[in-house]
């Protein structure tokens, strides 16, 4: 995720260049043994009808295109940046290591700052005092509203400082729609705007690996940051 208040990241050419040079598959191979789901926006596959798979290929790796975009930006020779990562999440630290090497291909010199979780919450999420970070953003429930509201310009949890009137309008149209079909259309438009605007560098929905003792059965996967153990029972 990119802090849009940090000057290089208010340039759409820079953001798009970063998306074109960052190889999600290479990251998944390194971080999660090739597992995971590539994403192209802040909506991930578990959100069903709101997920637009076509967005995952918009920024297929194209280093030449990335260099062209950097040449058009205010930073043709690249720049220095810091990726702040919570040290307690090994997969985020590992992702940052791969990103550092990928971004170097277009002259972006990324340094990695590892911080403890409390510092990340206070400085990054609440204080918005950071340049970029690697984190997984979840939602309280599987509604598009819960996941996408944080990117509206006035949202208190808009830790990326993203501000796009077109996004705000699409989101307002979605939440004010009187039928599900219209709401879904506008929520998908929100996702498309985040993608075309390269609001952040979208990588993957991390896989969840679950190990179950053979004496138990009934586990149901629940695609949020919780484990649903209500149906677990002993095998008879």
PDB file of C-alpha atoms in Angstrom:
ATOM      1  CA  UNK A   1       0.000   0.000   0.000  1.00  0.00           C
ATOM      2  CA  UNK A   2       1.184   3.493  -0.905  1.00  0.00           C
ATOM      3  CA  UNK A   3       0.790   6.696   1.087  1.00  0.00           C
ATOM      4  CA  UNK A   4      -0.532   9.176  -1.467  1.00  0.00           C
ATOM      5  CA  UNK A   5       0.659  12.061   0.688  1.00  0.00           C
ATOM      6  CA  UNK A   6       4.239  11.003  -0.047  1.00  0.00           C
ATOM      7  CA  UNK A   7       5.165  12.958  -3.157  1.00  0.00           C
ATOM      8  CA  UNK A   8       6.306  10.259  -5.616  1.00  0.00           C
ATOM      9  CA  UNK A   9       3.075   8.366  -5.040  1.00  0.00           C
ATOM     10  CA  UNK A  10       0.843  11.261  -6.089  1.00  0.00           C
ATOM     11  CA  UNK A  11       2.099  10.650  -9.648  1.00  0.00           C
ATOM     12  CA  UNK A  12      -0.039   8.071 -11.448  1.00  0.00           C
ATOM     13  CA  UNK A  13       2.815   7.316 -13.862  1.00  0.00           C
ATOM     14  CA  UNK A  14       4.986   6.240 -10.926  1.00  0.00           C
ATOM     15  CA  UNK A  15       2.226   4.103  -9.431  1.00  0.00           C
ATOM     16  CA  UNK A  16       1.477   2.401 -12.737  1.00  0.00           C
ATOM     17  CA  UNK A  17       5.176   1.818 -13.376  1.00  0.00           C
ATOM     18  CA  UNK A  18       5.478   0.117  -9.999  1.00  0.00           C
ATOM     19  CA  UNK A  19       2.554  -2.150 -10.845  1.00  0.00           C
ATOM     20  CA  UNK A  20       4.066  -3.125 -14.199  1.00  0.00           C
ATOM     21  CA  UNK A  21       7.445  -4.031 -12.700  1.00  0.00           C
ATOM     22  CA  UNK A  22       6.200  -5.953  -9.659  1.00  0.00           C
ATOM     23  CA  UNK A  23       5.789  -9.639 -10.464  1.00  0.00           C
ATOM     24  CA  UNK A  24       3.030 -11.114  -8.285  1.00  0.00           C
ATOM     25  CA  UNK A  25       3.823 -14.690  -9.309  1.00  0.00           C
ATOM     26  CA  UNK A  26       7.475 -14.320  -8.350  1.00  0.00           C
ATOM     27  CA  UNK A  27       6.368 -13.019  -4.969  1.00  0.00           C
ATOM     28  CA  UNK A  28       3.907 -15.890  -4.479  1.00  0.00           C
ATOM     29  CA  UNK A  29       6.592 -18.409  -5.446  1.00  0.00           C
ATOM     30  CA  UNK A  30       8.935 -16.972  -2.812  1.00  0.00           C
ATOM     31  CA  UNK A  31       6.439 -16.203  -0.054  1.00  0.00           C
ATOM     32  CA  UNK A  32       3.878 -19.004  -0.241  1.00  0.00           C
ATOM     33  CA  UNK A  33       5.389 -21.762  -2.396  1.00  0.00           C
ATOM     34  CA  UNK A  34       3.412 -20.586  -5.417  1.00  0.00           C
ATOM     35  CA  UNK A  35       0.034 -20.679  -3.670  1.00  0.00           C
ATOM     36  CA  UNK A  36      -2.248 -17.671  -3.341  1.00  0.00           C
ATOM     37  CA  UNK A  37      -4.493 -15.721  -5.698  1.00  0.00           C
ATOM     38  CA  UNK A  38      -3.260 -12.862  -7.833  1.00  0.00           C
ATOM     39  CA  UNK A  39      -5.341  -9.708  -7.460  1.00  0.00           C
ATOM     40  CA  UNK A  40      -5.517  -6.449  -9.382  1.00  0.00           C
ATOM     41  CA  UNK A  41      -7.466  -4.348  -6.918  1.00  0.00           C
ATOM     42  CA  UNK A  42      -8.615  -4.327  -3.295  1.00  0.00           C
ATOM     43  CA  UNK A  43     -11.390  -6.861  -3.900  1.00  0.00           C
ATOM     44  CA  UNK A  44     -10.243 -10.461  -3.616  1.00  0.00           C
ATOM     45  CA  UNK A  45     -11.821 -13.709  -4.866  1.00  0.00           C
ATOM     46  CA  UNK A  46     -13.738 -14.602  -1.708  1.00  0.00           C
ATOM     47  CA  UNK A  47     -15.967 -11.588  -2.340  1.00  0.00           C
ATOM     48  CA  UNK A  48     -17.646 -13.501  -5.148  1.00  0.00           C
ATOM     49  CA  UNK A  49     -19.706 -11.344  -7.504  1.00  0.00           C
ATOM     50  CA  UNK A  50     -17.694  -8.224  -6.650  1.00  0.00           C
ATOM     51  CA  UNK A  51     -14.414  -9.783  -7.797  1.00  0.00           C
ATOM     52  CA  UNK A  52     -13.424  -8.991 -11.388  1.00  0.00           C
ATOM     53  CA  UNK A  53     -10.825 -11.517 -12.489  1.00  0.00           C
ATOM     54  CA  UNK A  54      -9.997  -9.509 -15.633  1.00  0.00           C
ATOM     55  CA  UNK A  55      -8.342  -6.881 -13.440  1.00  0.00           C
ATOM     56  CA  UNK A  56      -5.649  -9.358 -12.376  1.00  0.00           C
ATOM     57  CA  UNK A  57      -3.979  -9.186 -15.808  1.00  0.00           C
ATOM     58  CA  UNK A  58      -4.105  -5.413 -16.414  1.00  0.00           C
ATOM     59  CA  UNK A  59      -0.576  -4.984 -15.044  1.00  0.00           C
ATOM     60  CA  UNK A  60       1.053  -8.149 -16.296  1.00  0.00           C
ATOM     61  CA  UNK A  61       4.808  -7.732 -15.921  1.00  0.00           C
ATOM     62  CA  UNK A  62       6.196  -5.337 -18.529  1.00  0.00           C
ATOM     63  CA  UNK A  63       9.493  -3.780 -17.496  1.00  0.00           C
ATOM     64  CA  UNK A  64       9.805  -1.763 -20.719  1.00  0.00           C
ATOM     65  CA  UNK A  65       6.356  -0.243 -20.149  1.00  0.00           C
ATOM     66  CA  UNK A  66       7.318   0.527 -16.561  1.00  0.00           C
ATOM     67  CA  UNK A  67      10.459   2.340 -17.719  1.00  0.00           C
ATOM     68  CA  UNK A  68       8.410   4.351 -20.242  1.00  0.00           C
ATOM     69  CA  UNK A  69       6.034   5.446 -17.506  1.00  0.00           C
ATOM     70  CA  UNK A  70       8.911   6.430 -15.227  1.00  0.00           C
ATOM     71  CA  UNK A  71      10.368   8.509 -18.073  1.00  0.00           C
ATOM     72  CA  UNK A  72       7.035  10.352 -18.329  1.00  0.00           C
ATOM     73  CA  UNK A  73       6.904  10.969 -14.595  1.00  0.00           C
ATOM     74  CA  UNK A  74       8.591  13.611 -12.490  1.00  0.00           C
ATOM     75  CA  UNK A  75      11.117  10.922 -11.448  1.00  0.00           C
ATOM     76  CA  UNK A  76      12.697   9.588 -14.655  1.00  0.00           C
ATOM     77  CA  UNK A  77      15.835   8.523 -12.780  1.00  0.00           C
ATOM     78  CA  UNK A  78      13.932   6.862  -9.953  1.00  0.00           C
ATOM     79  CA  UNK A  79      13.858   7.771  -6.274  1.00  0.00           C
ATOM     80  CA  UNK A  80      14.455   6.420  -2.777  1.00  0.00           C
ATOM     81  CA  UNK A  81      11.597   5.014  -0.735  1.00  0.00           C
ATOM     82  CA  UNK A  82      10.980   3.068   2.457  1.00  0.00           C
ATOM     83  CA  UNK A  83       8.765   0.014   2.841  1.00  0.00           C
ATOM     84  CA  UNK A  84       7.634  -0.236   6.463  1.00  0.00           C
ATOM     85  CA  UNK A  85       6.608  -3.762   7.391  1.00  0.00           C
ATOM     86  CA  UNK A  86       5.349  -5.351  10.619  1.00  0.00           C
ATOM     87  CA  UNK A  87       8.118  -7.702  11.686  1.00  0.00           C
ATOM     88  CA  UNK A  88       5.711 -10.231  13.191  1.00  0.00           C
ATOM     89  CA  UNK A  89       4.355 -11.124   9.738  1.00  0.00           C
ATOM     90  CA  UNK A  90       7.097 -13.076   7.977  1.00  0.00           C
ATOM     91  CA  UNK A  91       5.167 -13.190   4.706  1.00  0.00           C
ATOM     92  CA  UNK A  92       4.999  -9.388   4.589  1.00  0.00           C
ATOM     93  CA  UNK A  93       8.714  -9.053   5.304  1.00  0.00           C
ATOM     94  CA  UNK A  94       9.492 -11.622   2.598  1.00  0.00           C
ATOM     95  CA  UNK A  95       7.220  -9.785   0.147  1.00  0.00           C
ATOM     96  CA  UNK A  96       9.101  -6.568   0.808  1.00  0.00           C
ATOM     97  CA  UNK A  97      12.403  -8.305   0.058  1.00  0.00           C
ATOM     98  CA  UNK A  98      11.183  -9.371  -3.383  1.00  0.00           C
ATOM     99  CA  UNK A  99       9.620  -5.969  -4.070  1.00  0.00           C
ATOM    100  CA  UNK A 100      12.959  -4.312  -3.310  1.00  0.00           C
ATOM    101  CA  UNK A 101      14.652  -6.293  -6.079  1.00  0.00           C
ATOM    102  CA  UNK A 102      11.824  -5.783  -8.560  1.00  0.00           C
ATOM    103  CA  UNK A 103      11.570  -2.019  -8.029  1.00  0.00           C
ATOM    104  CA  UNK A 104      15.320  -1.658  -8.529  1.00  0.00           C
ATOM    105  CA  UNK A 105      14.763  -2.568 -12.199  1.00  0.00           C
ATOM    106  CA  UNK A 106      13.256   0.895 -12.775  1.00  0.00           C
ATOM    107  CA  UNK A 107      15.609   2.880 -10.555  1.00  0.00           C
ATOM    108  CA  UNK A 108      13.521   2.830  -7.375  1.00  0.00           C
ATOM    109  CA  UNK A 109      15.761   2.224  -4.381  1.00  0.00           C
ATOM    110  CA  UNK A 110      13.611   0.708  -1.651  1.00  0.00           C
ATOM    111  CA  UNK A 111      14.840   0.251   1.891  1.00  0.00           C
ATOM    112  CA  UNK A 112      12.978  -2.013   4.303  1.00  0.00           C
ATOM    113  CA  UNK A 113      12.057  -0.845   7.788  1.00  0.00           C
ATOM    114  CA  UNK A 114      10.866  -3.612  10.091  1.00  0.00           C
ATOM    115  CA  UNK A 115       8.792  -2.458  13.056  1.00  0.00           C
ATOM    116  CA  UNK A 116       6.832  -4.217  15.780  1.00  0.00           C
ATOM    117  CA  UNK A 117       3.060  -4.533  15.451  1.00  0.00           C
ATOM    118  CA  UNK A 118       2.204  -1.777  17.943  1.00  0.00           C
ATOM    119  CA  UNK A 119       4.498   0.641  16.110  1.00  0.00           C
ATOM    120  CA  UNK A 120       2.940  -0.317  12.779  1.00  0.00           C
ATOM    121  CA  UNK A 121      -0.571   0.316  14.134  1.00  0.00           C
ATOM    122  CA  UNK A 122       0.357   3.652  15.696  1.00  0.00           C
ATOM    123  CA  UNK A 123       2.679   5.065  13.036  1.00  0.00           C
ATOM    124  CA  UNK A 124       1.339   3.556   9.814  1.00  0.00           C
ATOM    125  CA  UNK A 125      -2.331   2.716  10.245  1.00  0.00           C
ATOM    126  CA  UNK A 126      -3.359   5.421  12.706  1.00  0.00           C
ATOM    127  CA  UNK A 127      -0.645   8.044  12.268  1.00  0.00           C
ATOM    128  CA  UNK A 128      -0.274   7.645   8.480  1.00  0.00           C
ATOM    129  CA  UNK A 129       3.402   8.480   9.009  1.00  0.00           C
ATOM    130  CA  UNK A 130       4.971   6.199   6.416  1.00  0.00           C
ATOM    131  CA  UNK A 131       5.798   6.014   2.718  1.00  0.00           C
ATOM    132  CA  UNK A 132       4.720   2.497   1.766  1.00  0.00           C
ATOM    133  CA  UNK A 133       3.874  -0.704   3.560  1.00  0.00           C
ATOM    134  CA  UNK A 134       3.108  -4.363   2.933  1.00  0.00           C
ATOM    135  CA  UNK A 135      -0.047  -5.504   4.680  1.00  0.00           C
ATOM    136  CA  UNK A 136      -3.201  -7.497   4.059  1.00  0.00           C
ATOM    137  CA  UNK A 137      -6.407  -5.468   4.362  1.00  0.00           C
ATOM    138  CA  UNK A 138      -9.440  -7.436   5.492  1.00  0.00           C
ATOM    139  CA  UNK A 139     -13.045  -6.547   6.298  1.00  0.00           C
ATOM    140  CA  UNK A 140     -15.432  -7.203   9.151  1.00  0.00           C
ATOM    141  CA  UNK A 141     -17.726  -9.112   6.812  1.00  0.00           C
ATOM    142  CA  UNK A 142     -17.965 -10.219   3.189  1.00  0.00           C
ATOM    143  CA  UNK A 143     -19.674  -7.079   1.944  1.00  0.00           C
ATOM    144  CA  UNK A 144     -18.054  -4.822  -0.624  1.00  0.00           C
ATOM    145  CA  UNK A 145     -19.019  -1.841   1.513  1.00  0.00           C
ATOM    146  CA  UNK A 146     -16.948  -3.118   4.433  1.00  0.00           C
ATOM    147  CA  UNK A 147     -13.875  -3.587   2.267  1.00  0.00           C
ATOM    148  CA  UNK A 148     -14.058  -0.543  -0.020  1.00  0.00           C
ATOM    149  CA  UNK A 149     -15.277   2.212   2.296  1.00  0.00           C
ATOM    150  CA  UNK A 150     -11.754   2.817   3.635  1.00  0.00           C
ATOM    151  CA  UNK A 151     -10.637   4.254   0.285  1.00  0.00           C
ATOM    152  CA  UNK A 152     -13.168   7.094   0.227  1.00  0.00           C
ATOM    153  CA  UNK A 153     -11.505  10.454   0.748  1.00  0.00           C
ATOM    154  CA  UNK A 154     -13.139  11.226   4.104  1.00  0.00           C
ATOM    155  CA  UNK A 155     -12.884   7.772   5.675  1.00  0.00           C
ATOM    156  CA  UNK A 156     -11.229   7.757   9.089  1.00  0.00           C
ATOM    157  CA  UNK A 157      -9.461   4.487   8.255  1.00  0.00           C
ATOM    158  CA  UNK A 158      -8.203   5.680   4.853  1.00  0.00           C
ATOM    159  CA  UNK A 159      -4.599   5.075   5.900  1.00  0.00           C
ATOM    160  CA  UNK A 160      -3.325   5.447   2.308  1.00  0.00           C
ATOM    161  CA  UNK A 161      -4.714   9.003   2.030  1.00  0.00           C
ATOM    162  CA  UNK A 162      -6.289   8.023  -1.288  1.00  0.00           C
ATOM    163  CA  UNK A 163      -8.424  10.809  -2.739  1.00  0.00           C
ATOM    164  CA  UNK A 164     -10.289  10.376  -6.014  1.00  0.00           C
ATOM    165  CA  UNK A 165     -13.637  12.139  -6.622  1.00  0.00           C
ATOM    166  CA  UNK A 166     -14.622   9.513  -9.201  1.00  0.00           C
ATOM    167  CA  UNK A 167     -14.136   6.798  -6.584  1.00  0.00           C
ATOM    168  CA  UNK A 168     -16.146   8.709  -3.996  1.00  0.00           C
ATOM    169  CA  UNK A 169     -18.974   9.148  -6.492  1.00  0.00           C
ATOM    170  CA  UNK A 170     -19.036   5.467  -7.473  1.00  0.00           C
ATOM    171  CA  UNK A 171     -18.982   4.396  -3.822  1.00  0.00           C
ATOM    172  CA  UNK A 172     -21.826   6.773  -2.920  1.00  0.00           C
ATOM    173  CA  UNK A 173     -23.827   5.459  -5.874  1.00  0.00           C
ATOM    174  CA  UNK A 174     -23.280   1.919  -4.614  1.00  0.00           C
ATOM    175  CA  UNK A 175     -24.344   2.497  -1.014  1.00  0.00           C
ATOM    176  CA  UNK A 176     -27.357   4.567  -2.103  1.00  0.00           C
ATOM    177  CA  UNK A 177     -28.547   2.094  -4.741  1.00  0.00           C
ATOM    178  CA  UNK A 178     -32.034   0.692  -4.198  1.00  0.00           C
ATOM    179  CA  UNK A 179     -31.353  -2.706  -5.746  1.00  0.00           C
ATOM    180  CA  UNK A 180     -28.529  -5.216  -5.526  1.00  0.00           C
ATOM    181  CA  UNK A 181     -27.740  -5.260  -9.242  1.00  0.00           C
ATOM    182  CA  UNK A 182     -27.084  -1.515  -9.306  1.00  0.00           C
ATOM    183  CA  UNK A 183     -25.090  -1.621  -6.081  1.00  0.00           C
ATOM    184  CA  UNK A 184     -22.943  -4.441  -7.426  1.00  0.00           C
ATOM    185  CA  UNK A 185     -22.292  -2.521 -10.634  1.00  0.00           C
ATOM    186  CA  UNK A 186     -21.007   0.512  -8.749  1.00  0.00           C
ATOM    187  CA  UNK A 187     -18.956  -1.497  -6.265  1.00  0.00           C
ATOM    188  CA  UNK A 188     -17.255  -3.182  -9.226  1.00  0.00           C
ATOM    189  CA  UNK A 189     -16.680   0.281 -10.692  1.00  0.00           C
ATOM    190  CA  UNK A 190     -14.917   1.219  -7.451  1.00  0.00           C
ATOM    191  CA  UNK A 191     -12.608  -1.753  -7.872  1.00  0.00           C
ATOM    192  CA  UNK A 192     -11.940  -0.819 -11.489  1.00  0.00           C
ATOM    193  CA  UNK A 193     -11.037   2.738 -10.479  1.00  0.00           C
ATOM    194  CA  UNK A 194      -8.550   1.504  -7.893  1.00  0.00           C
ATOM    195  CA  UNK A 195      -7.010  -0.647 -10.607  1.00  0.00           C
ATOM    196  CA  UNK A 196      -6.847   1.921 -13.423  1.00  0.00           C
ATOM    197  CA  UNK A 197      -5.581   4.570 -11.015  1.00  0.00           C
ATOM    198  CA  UNK A 198      -2.976   2.114  -9.704  1.00  0.00           C
ATOM    199  CA  UNK A 199      -3.970   3.292  -6.258  1.00  0.00           C
ATOM    200  CA  UNK A 200      -1.632   0.697  -4.748  1.00  0.00           C
ATOM    201  CA  UNK A 201       0.572  -2.170  -5.901  1.00  0.00           C
ATOM    202  CA  UNK A 202      -1.811  -5.104  -5.756  1.00  0.00           C
ATOM    203  CA  UNK A 203      -0.145  -8.481  -5.326  1.00  0.00           C
ATOM    204  CA  UNK A 204      -2.021 -11.425  -3.910  1.00  0.00           C
ATOM    205  CA  UNK A 205      -4.653 -12.743  -1.581  1.00  0.00           C
ATOM    206  CA  UNK A 206      -2.507 -14.886   0.691  1.00  0.00           C
ATOM    207  CA  UNK A 207      -3.409 -18.573   0.935  1.00  0.00           C
ATOM    208  CA  UNK A 208      -4.667 -20.046   4.182  1.00  0.00           C
ATOM    209  CA  UNK A 209      -3.235 -23.460   4.996  1.00  0.00           C
ATOM    210  CA  UNK A 210      -5.216 -25.480   7.525  1.00  0.00           C
ATOM    211  CA  UNK A 211      -3.932 -28.672   9.147  1.00  0.00           C
ATOM    212  CA  UNK A 212      -6.543 -30.894  10.787  1.00  0.00           C
ATOM    213  CA  UNK A 213      -5.976 -33.901  12.994  1.00  0.00           C
ATOM    214  CA  UNK A 214      -7.506 -37.033  11.417  1.00  0.00           C
ATOM    215  CA  UNK A 215      -9.674 -37.596  14.495  1.00  0.00           C
ATOM    216  CA  UNK A 216     -11.703 -34.481  13.668  1.00  0.00           C
ATOM    217  CA  UNK A 217     -14.069 -33.662  10.806  1.00  0.00           C
ATOM    218  CA  UNK A 218     -16.497 -30.921   9.738  1.00  0.00           C
ATOM    219  CA  UNK A 219     -14.082 -28.036   9.261  1.00  0.00           C
ATOM    220  CA  UNK A 220     -15.478 -25.321   6.962  1.00  0.00           C
ATOM    221  CA  UNK A 221     -13.197 -22.726   5.435  1.00  0.00           C
ATOM    222  CA  UNK A 222     -14.277 -19.189   6.310  1.00  0.00           C
ATOM    223  CA  UNK A 223     -12.652 -16.593   4.028  1.00  0.00           C
ATOM    224  CA  UNK A 224     -11.998 -13.914   6.625  1.00  0.00           C
ATOM    225  CA  UNK A 225      -9.397 -13.470   9.322  1.00  0.00           C
ATOM    226  CA  UNK A 226     -11.106 -15.946  11.663  1.00  0.00           C
ATOM    227  CA  UNK A 227     -11.442 -19.708  12.060  1.00  0.00           C
ATOM    228  CA  UNK A 228     -14.973 -21.133  12.130  1.00  0.00           C
ATOM    229  CA  UNK A 229     -14.798 -24.082  14.515  1.00  0.00           C
ATOM    230  CA  UNK A 230     -18.515 -24.393  15.158  1.00  0.00           C
ATOM    231  CA  UNK A 231     -18.919 -27.528  13.013  1.00  0.00           C
ATOM    232  CA  UNK A 232     -15.835 -29.404  14.145  1.00  0.00           C
ATOM    233  CA  UNK A 233     -16.617 -32.788  15.682  1.00  0.00           C
ATOM    234  CA  UNK A 234     -14.820 -35.982  16.606  1.00  0.00           C
ATOM    235  CA  UNK A 235     -14.752 -38.751  14.026  1.00  0.00           C
ATOM    236  CA  UNK A 236     -16.641 -41.777  15.287  1.00  0.00           C
TER     237      UNK A 236
END
